[in-house]
XYZ file of C-alpha atoms in Angstrom:
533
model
C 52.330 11.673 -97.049
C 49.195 13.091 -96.001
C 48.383 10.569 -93.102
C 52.261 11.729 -91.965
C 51.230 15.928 -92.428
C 48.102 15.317 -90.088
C 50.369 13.989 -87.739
C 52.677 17.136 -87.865
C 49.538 18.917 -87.682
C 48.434 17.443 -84.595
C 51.963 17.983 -82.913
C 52.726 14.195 -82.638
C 55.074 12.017 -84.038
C 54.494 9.595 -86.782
C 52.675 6.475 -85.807
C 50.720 7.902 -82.660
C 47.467 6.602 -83.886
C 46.509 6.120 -79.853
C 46.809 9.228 -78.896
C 45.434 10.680 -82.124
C 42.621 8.889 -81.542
C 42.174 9.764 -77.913
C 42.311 13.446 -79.199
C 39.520 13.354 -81.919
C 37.255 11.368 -79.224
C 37.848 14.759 -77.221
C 36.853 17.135 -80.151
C 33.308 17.081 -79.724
C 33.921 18.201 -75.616
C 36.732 20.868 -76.811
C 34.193 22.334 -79.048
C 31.503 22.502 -76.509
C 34.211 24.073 -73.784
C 35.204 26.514 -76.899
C 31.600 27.604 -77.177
C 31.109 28.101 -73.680
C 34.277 29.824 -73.147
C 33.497 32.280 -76.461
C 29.679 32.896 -74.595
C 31.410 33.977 -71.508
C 34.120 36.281 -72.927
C 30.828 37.957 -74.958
C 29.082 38.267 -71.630
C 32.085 39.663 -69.600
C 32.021 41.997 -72.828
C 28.685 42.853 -72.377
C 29.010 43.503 -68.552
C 32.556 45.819 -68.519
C 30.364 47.352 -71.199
C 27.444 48.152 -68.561
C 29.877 49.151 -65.522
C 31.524 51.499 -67.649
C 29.885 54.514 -66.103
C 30.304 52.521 -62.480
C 34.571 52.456 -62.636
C 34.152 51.614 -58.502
C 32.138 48.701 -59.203
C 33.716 47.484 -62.197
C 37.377 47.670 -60.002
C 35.711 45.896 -57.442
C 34.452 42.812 -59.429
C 37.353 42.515 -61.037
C 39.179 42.561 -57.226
C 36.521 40.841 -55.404
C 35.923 36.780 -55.133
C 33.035 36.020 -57.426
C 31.430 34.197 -54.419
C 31.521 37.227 -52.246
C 29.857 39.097 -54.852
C 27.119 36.302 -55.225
C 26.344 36.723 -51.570
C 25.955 40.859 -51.810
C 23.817 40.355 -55.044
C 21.594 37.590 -53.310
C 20.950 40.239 -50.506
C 20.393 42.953 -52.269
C 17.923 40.482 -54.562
C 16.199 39.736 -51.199
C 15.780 43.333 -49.971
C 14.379 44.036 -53.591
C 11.596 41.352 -52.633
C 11.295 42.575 -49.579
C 10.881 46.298 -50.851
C 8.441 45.215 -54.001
C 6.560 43.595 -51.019
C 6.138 46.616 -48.966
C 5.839 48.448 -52.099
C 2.424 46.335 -52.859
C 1.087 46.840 -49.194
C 1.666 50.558 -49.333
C -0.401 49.993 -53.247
C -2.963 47.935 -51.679
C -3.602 50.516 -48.780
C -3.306 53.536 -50.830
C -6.235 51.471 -52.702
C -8.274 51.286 -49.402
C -7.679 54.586 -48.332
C -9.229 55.703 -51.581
C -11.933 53.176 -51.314
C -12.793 54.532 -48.446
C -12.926 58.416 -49.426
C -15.198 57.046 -51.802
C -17.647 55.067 -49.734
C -16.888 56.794 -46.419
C -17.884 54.068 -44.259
C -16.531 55.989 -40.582
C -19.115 58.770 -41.476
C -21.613 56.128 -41.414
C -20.555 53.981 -38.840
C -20.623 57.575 -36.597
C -23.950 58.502 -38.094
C -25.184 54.564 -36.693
C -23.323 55.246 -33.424
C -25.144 58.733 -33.224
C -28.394 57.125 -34.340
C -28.291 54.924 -31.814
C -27.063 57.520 -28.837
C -30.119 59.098 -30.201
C -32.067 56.159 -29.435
C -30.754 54.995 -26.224
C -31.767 59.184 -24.832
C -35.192 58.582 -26.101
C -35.625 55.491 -24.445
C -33.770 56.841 -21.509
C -36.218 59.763 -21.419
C -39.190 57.505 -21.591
C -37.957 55.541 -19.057
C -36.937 58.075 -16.558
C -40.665 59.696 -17.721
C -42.485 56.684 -16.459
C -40.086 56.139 -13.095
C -41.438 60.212 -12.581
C -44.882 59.442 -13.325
C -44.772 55.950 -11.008
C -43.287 58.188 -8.323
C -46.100 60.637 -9.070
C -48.754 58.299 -9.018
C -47.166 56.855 -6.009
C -47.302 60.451 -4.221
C -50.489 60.854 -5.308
C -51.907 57.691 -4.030
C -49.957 58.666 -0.770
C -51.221 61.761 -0.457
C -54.800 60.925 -1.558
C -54.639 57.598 1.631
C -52.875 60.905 3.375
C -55.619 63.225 3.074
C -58.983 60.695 2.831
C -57.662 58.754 5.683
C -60.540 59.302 8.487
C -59.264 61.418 11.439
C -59.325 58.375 13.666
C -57.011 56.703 11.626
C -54.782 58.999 11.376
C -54.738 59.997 15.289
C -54.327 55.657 15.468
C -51.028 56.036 13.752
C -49.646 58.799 15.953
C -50.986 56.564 18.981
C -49.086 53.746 18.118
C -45.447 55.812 17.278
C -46.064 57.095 20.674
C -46.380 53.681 22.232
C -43.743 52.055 19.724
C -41.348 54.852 20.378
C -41.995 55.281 16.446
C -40.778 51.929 15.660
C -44.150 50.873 14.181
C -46.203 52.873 12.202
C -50.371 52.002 11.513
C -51.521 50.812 7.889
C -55.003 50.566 6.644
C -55.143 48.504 3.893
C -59.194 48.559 1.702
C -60.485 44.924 0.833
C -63.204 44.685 -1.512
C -66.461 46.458 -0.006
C -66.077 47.538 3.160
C -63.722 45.108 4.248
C -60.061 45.952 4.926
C -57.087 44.850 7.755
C -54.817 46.854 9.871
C -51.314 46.338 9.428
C -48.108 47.521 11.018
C -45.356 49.383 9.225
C -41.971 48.343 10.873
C -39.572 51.516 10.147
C -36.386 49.284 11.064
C -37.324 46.667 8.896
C -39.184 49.378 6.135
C -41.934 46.701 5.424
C -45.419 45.721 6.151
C -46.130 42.945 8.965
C -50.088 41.798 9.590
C -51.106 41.310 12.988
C -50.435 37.508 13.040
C -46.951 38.285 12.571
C -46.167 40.660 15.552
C -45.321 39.820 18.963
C -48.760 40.033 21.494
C -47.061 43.246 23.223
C -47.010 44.993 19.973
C -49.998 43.432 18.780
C -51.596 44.921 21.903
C -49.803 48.202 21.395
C -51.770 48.959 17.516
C -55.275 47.582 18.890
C -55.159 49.596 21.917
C -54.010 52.953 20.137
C -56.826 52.043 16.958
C -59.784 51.605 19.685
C -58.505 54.908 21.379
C -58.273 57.196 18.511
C -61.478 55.389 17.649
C -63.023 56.403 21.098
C -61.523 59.973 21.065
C -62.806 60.458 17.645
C -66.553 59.282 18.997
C -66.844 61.671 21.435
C -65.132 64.580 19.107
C -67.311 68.379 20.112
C -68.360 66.793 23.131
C -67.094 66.850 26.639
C -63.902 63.983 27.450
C -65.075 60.952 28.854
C -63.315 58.612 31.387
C -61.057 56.390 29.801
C -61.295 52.932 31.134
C -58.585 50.578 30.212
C -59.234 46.776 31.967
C -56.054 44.743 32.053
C -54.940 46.088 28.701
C -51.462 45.656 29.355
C -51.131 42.597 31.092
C -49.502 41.138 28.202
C -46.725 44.126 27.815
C -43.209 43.965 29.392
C -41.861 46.990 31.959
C -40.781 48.683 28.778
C -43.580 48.505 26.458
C -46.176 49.415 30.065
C -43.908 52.754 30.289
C -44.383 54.071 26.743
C -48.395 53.498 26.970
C -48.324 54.738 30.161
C -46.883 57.839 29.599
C -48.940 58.120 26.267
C -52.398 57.757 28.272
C -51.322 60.306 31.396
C -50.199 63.097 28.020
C -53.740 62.527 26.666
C -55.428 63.390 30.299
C -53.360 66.217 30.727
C -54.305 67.445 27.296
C -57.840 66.744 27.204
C -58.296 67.156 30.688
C -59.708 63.765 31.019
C -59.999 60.615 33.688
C -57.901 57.330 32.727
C -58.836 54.184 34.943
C -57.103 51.672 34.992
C -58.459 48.780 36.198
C -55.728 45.603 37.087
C -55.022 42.622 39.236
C -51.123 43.139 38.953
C -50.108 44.736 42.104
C -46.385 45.851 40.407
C -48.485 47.881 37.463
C -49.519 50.659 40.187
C -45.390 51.208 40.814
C -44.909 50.824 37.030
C -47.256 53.892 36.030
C -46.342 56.057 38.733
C -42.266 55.447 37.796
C -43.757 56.323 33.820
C -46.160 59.566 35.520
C -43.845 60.632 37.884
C -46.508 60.982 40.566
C -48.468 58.724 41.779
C -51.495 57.940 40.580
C -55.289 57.630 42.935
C -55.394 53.736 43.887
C -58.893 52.723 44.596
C -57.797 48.651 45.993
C -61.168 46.942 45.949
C -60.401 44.565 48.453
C -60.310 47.322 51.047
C -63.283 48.947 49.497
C -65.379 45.658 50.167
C -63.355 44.603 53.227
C -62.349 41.332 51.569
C -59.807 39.688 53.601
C -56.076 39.141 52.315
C -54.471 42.189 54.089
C -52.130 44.835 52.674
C -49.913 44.135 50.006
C -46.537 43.422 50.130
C -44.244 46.284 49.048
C -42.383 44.014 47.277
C -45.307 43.161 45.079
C -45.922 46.384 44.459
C -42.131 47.555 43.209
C -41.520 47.985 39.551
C -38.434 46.925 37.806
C -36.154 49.716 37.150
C -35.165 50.257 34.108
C -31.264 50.100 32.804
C -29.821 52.788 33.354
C -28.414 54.815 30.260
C -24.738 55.671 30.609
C -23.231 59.638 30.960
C -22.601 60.751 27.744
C -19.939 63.569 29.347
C -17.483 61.145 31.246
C -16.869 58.960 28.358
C -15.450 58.783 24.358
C -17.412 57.947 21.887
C -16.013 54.085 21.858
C -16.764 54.169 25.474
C -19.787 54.680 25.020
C -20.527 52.943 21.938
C -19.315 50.080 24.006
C -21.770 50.891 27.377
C -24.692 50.698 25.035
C -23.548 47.447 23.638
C -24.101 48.934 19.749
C -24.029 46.311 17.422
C -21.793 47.364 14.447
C -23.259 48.178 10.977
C -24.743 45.566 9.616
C -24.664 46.732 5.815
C -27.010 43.787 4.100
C -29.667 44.729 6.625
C -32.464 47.392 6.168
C -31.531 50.439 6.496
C -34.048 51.477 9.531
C -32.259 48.659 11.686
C -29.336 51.025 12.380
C -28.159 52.111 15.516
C -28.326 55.626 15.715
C -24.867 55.910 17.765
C -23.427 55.107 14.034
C -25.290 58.318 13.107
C -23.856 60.449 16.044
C -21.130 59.552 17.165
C -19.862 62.856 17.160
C -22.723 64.535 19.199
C -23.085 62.511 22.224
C -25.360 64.677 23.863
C -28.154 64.614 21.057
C -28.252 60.732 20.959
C -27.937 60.115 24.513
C -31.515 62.859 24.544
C -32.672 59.759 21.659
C -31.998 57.315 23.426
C -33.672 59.109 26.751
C -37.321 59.383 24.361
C -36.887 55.822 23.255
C -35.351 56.197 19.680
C -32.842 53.784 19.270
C -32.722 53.324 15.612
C -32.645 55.269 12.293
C -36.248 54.013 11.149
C -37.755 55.594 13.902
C -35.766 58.024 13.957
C -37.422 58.745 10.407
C -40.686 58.334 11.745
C -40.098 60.467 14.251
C -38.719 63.666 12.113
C -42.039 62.535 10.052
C -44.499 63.892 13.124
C -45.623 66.293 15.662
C -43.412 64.054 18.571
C -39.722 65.146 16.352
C -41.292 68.867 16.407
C -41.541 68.751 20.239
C -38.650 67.173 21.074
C -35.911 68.863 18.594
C -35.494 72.305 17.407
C -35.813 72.732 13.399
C -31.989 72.783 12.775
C -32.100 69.742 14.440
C -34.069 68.257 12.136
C -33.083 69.051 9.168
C -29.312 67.945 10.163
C -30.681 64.587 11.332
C -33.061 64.251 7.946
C -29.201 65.029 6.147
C -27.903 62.391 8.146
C -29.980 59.991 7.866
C -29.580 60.508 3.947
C -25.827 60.182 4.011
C -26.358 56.896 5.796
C -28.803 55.258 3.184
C -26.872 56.294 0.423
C -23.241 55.149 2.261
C -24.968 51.217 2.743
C -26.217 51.195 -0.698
C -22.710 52.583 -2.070
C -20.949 49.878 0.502
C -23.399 46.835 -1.293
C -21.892 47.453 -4.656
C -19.547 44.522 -5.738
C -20.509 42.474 -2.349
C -22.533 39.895 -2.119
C -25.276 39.058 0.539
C -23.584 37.060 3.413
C -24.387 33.351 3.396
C -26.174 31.649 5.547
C -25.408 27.696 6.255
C -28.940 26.375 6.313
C -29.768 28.926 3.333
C -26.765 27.565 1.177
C -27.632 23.705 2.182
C -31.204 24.494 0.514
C -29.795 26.111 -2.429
C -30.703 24.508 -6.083
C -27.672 23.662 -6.894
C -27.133 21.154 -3.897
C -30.345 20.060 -3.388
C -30.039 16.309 -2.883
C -26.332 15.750 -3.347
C -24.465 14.748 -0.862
C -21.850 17.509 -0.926
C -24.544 19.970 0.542
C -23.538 20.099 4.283
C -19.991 19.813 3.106
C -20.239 22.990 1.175
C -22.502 24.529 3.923
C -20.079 23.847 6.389
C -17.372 25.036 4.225
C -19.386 28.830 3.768
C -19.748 28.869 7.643
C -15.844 28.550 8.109
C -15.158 31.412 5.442
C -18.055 33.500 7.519
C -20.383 33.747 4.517
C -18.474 34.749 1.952
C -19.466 33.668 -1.466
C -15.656 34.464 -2.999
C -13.675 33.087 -0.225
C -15.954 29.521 -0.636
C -15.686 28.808 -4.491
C -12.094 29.598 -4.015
C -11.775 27.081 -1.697
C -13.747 24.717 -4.310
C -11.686 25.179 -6.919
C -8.812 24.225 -4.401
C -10.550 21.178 -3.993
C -11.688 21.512 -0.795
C -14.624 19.441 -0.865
C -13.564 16.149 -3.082
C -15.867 15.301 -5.701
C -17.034 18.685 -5.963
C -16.008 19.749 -9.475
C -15.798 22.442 -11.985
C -19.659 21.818 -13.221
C -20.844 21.977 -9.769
C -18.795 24.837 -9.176
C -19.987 26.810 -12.138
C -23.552 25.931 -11.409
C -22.942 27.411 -7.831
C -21.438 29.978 -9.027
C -24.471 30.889 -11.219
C -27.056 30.454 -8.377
C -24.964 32.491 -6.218
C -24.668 35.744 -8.398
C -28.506 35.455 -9.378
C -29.499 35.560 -5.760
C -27.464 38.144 -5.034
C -24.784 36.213 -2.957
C -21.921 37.441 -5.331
C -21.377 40.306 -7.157
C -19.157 40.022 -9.842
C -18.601 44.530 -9.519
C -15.642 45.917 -8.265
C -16.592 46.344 -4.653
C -16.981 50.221 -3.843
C -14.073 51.791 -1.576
C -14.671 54.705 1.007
C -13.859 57.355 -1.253
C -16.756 55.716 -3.796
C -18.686 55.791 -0.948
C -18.109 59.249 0.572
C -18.816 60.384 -2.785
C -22.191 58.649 -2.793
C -22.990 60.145 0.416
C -22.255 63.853 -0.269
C -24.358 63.618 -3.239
C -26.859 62.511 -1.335
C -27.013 65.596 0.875
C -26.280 68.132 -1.645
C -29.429 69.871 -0.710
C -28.619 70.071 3.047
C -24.698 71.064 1.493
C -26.418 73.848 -0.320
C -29.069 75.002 2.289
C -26.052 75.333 4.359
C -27.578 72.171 7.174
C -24.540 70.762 6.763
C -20.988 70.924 5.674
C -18.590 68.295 3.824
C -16.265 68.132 6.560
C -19.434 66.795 8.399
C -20.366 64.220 5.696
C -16.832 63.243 5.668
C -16.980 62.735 9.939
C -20.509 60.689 9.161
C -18.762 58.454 6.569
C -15.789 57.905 8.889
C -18.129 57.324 11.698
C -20.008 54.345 9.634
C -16.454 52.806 8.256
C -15.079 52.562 11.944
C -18.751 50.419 12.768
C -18.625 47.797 10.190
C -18.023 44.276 11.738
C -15.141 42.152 10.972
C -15.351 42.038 7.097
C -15.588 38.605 5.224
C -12.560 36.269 4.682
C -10.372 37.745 1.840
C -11.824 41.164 2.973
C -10.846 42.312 5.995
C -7.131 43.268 5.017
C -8.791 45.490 1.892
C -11.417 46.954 4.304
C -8.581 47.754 7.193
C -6.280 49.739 4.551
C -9.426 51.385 2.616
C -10.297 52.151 6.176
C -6.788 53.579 7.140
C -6.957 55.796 3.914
């Protein structure tokens, strides 16, 4: 009876032992599903409880798909990260800032950067102290050679402008004792040059203008003696025989003295009578002893005539620039080597009176404005326009050397360190030639592999030697307003003295851009539109 009420119990019929025992294997599972299902309903409890006060969300999770509802909570989980994240950065910098209200490190790192502004003055002021006082001392010793120099030496120096047409200048340098050497002081080239180095004309030139300021200085108080001169320019050229010429016939019309002359050169009588402009008393001393040999043949006697300069008036400044045969500005050379039409083209007149007195170029020029000869030859307005011009033009070629390197010269770059010995040197010399000495243009053409087996450590090596001897520049290369600007500061004296105007410095820069030669390779398009601007 009770085996057949647990059967009623169960819901089966009598006798299902199978299935009864299928059922109480499953009891264990239904009890763990009951538990589970009686944790859930307490939870769902538990959350209707929370969402109470939220009646839109609690709607919408009982509306929504639990998945969809998974995905917005994941989100909103991420964005939480995200925020407690952002949260920490904002804690962490919040930290810092207050770190650094504490230990205020930008007040010190500006008091450092002060400190050492501070510094960098001082030691700018010392050094700008001792470039014054080298300057000074260098005035000073000027002066002092200036002022000591004996009289002879001095009238020496004018002799030999005058005969140089100012392109050389006389140097005494003291030796130990009472030793010393003369030397000559090439205003084109603005350096020293010994007598050894100087052609025998010139060398003539300074020893004949020493040994007559030397003899005029002898003979100082006392009445002017002859001058006798015996084949002391036998060695000169037409030129050079016109500028001493002329020289010697101004110093007997000052002093009131005799100049012989004493020569077996037949074409030197016509020479210093074309230089005097009258001609001079011949004493031939064949006729005076009756040698035999007859008269001389005109022909002998005619002196070359000298080339002819052309008429400023009929002609433009290119014109003329072109008649003279100017050379265009060179701007790695000195500064004294340039031609003066560069410096006037816009008054015609005043360089073709240069050219007349045998200044050609702006060293001499300088030399010139320097001495009693630019006093008689130009008025003082003159003078102090040319000494503004000649500024501009200094300051214009040092401006124009900034960010360009020295041209190259094939046998110079075939000697060069770097290729000393290899056999790539005439390759790479060769190469330079064809990009007309431009350092840029040839290690671009390297790296291009233009010269096989010449690679990247070569190249840098190059490169190196050519920036430390001033082939390259690694600067921006100046433009012509950089370079206008240089020059006007240059002459802001004259600007202010009211010598010159801006408009003026501006016609002087233009004046130098139009003379440059045909720029390096890589340059010439920059040049022509810097030009045009």
């Amino acid at each position: 009876e009770a085996v057949e009420r647990l059967y009623a119990a169960a819901g089966l019929p009598s006798g299902a032992r199978d299935e009864l025992r299928r059922r109480v294997e499953l009891l264990p599972a239904w009890r763990q599903r009951r538990d589970e299902q009686r944790e859930l309903q307490a939870r769902e409890q538990a959350a209707r409880r929370a969402l109470e006060a939220e009646p839109a969300l609690l709607a919408r999770a009982e509306a929504e798909p639990p998945a969809t509802l998974e995905a917005e909570a994941d989100d909103e989980q991420a964005r939480a990260g995200d925020a407690r994240a952002i949260s920490a950065e904002i804690g962490s910098i919040e930290e810092r800032i207050r770190q650094v209200k504490r230990e205020r490190p930008l007040e010190q790192a500006r008091a450092e950067v002060q400190a050492g502004a501070d510094a960098l003055g001082q030691r700018l002021d010392e050094a700008l102290t001792a470039r014054a006082g080298a300057w000074l001392l260098e005035d000073v010793r000027a002066e002092h050679t200036a002022e000591r120099r004996p009289a002879a030496l001095r009238r020496a120096d004018d002799w030999l402008a005058r005969f140089t047409g100012h392109r050389y200048r006389l140097r005494f340098e003291p030796g130990d004792g009472a030793e010393g050497r003369f030397l000559a002081h090439d205003t084109e080239a603005g350096a020293d040059q010994p007598l050894s180095a100087l052609s025998t004309g010139t060398r003539m030139q300074l020893l004949l203008a020493v040994r007559v300021a030397f003899a005029l200085e002898a003979e100082r108080g006392r009445e002017p003696l002859p001058l006798l001169l015996d084949e002391a320019l036998t060695t000169t050229d037409a030129e050079r025989f016109r500028a001493v010429a002329g020289a010697l016939e101004a110093l007997a019309a000052e002093d009131g003295r005799q100049v012989f002359y004493l020569t077996a050169q037949p074409a030197d009588r016509a020479l210093w009578q074309a230089e005097a402009g009258s001609t001079p008393r011949i004493i031939d001393l064949a006729a005076v002893r009756r040698l035999a040999g007859g008269p001389l043949d005109e022909a002998e006697l005619a002196a070359p005539e000298p080339a002819p300069l052309p008429d400023p008036e009929a002609a433009t400044p290119e014109a003329y620039g072109a008649a003279l045969g100017v050379p265009p500005v060179a701007p790695w050379d000195e500064a004294g080597a340039l031609h003066l039409f560069h410096l006037l083209r816009d008054d015609l007149p005043l360089l073709h009176r240069l050219l007349r007195a045998g200044i050609e170029r702006l060293g001499p020029l300088r030399a010139l404005l320097g001495g009693e000869a630019g006093a008689a030859l130009l008025d003082e307005a003159q003078r102090r326009q040319l000494s503004a011009r000649i500024a501009a033009a200094e300051a214009w070629l040092e401006a124009y050397r900034q960010g360009r390197g020295r041209p190259l010269e094939r046998a110079t770059l075939a000697a060069a360190e770097p290729l000393a010995g290899k056999k790539h040197r005439h390759e790479v010399a060769a190469l330079a030639e064809t990009h007309r000495g431009d350092a840029e243009a040839l290690l671009a053409a390297l790296a291009d592999g233009a010269v096989r087996g010449f690679g990247p450590q070569k190249q840098r090596e190059l490169a190196r030697w050519l920036e430390e001897h001033g082939y390259r520049d690694p600067g921006a290369p100046s433009t012509p307003e950089q370079r206008l600007e240089r020059a006007l500061a240059a002459v802001h004296g004259a600007l202010q003295a009211g010598d010159a105007t801006a408009e003026q410095v501006r016609r002087w820069a233009r004046s130098l851009e139009a003379g440059l030669g045909a720029a390096p390779a890589g340059e010439a398009a920059t040049e022509a539109t810097e030009a045009q601007g």
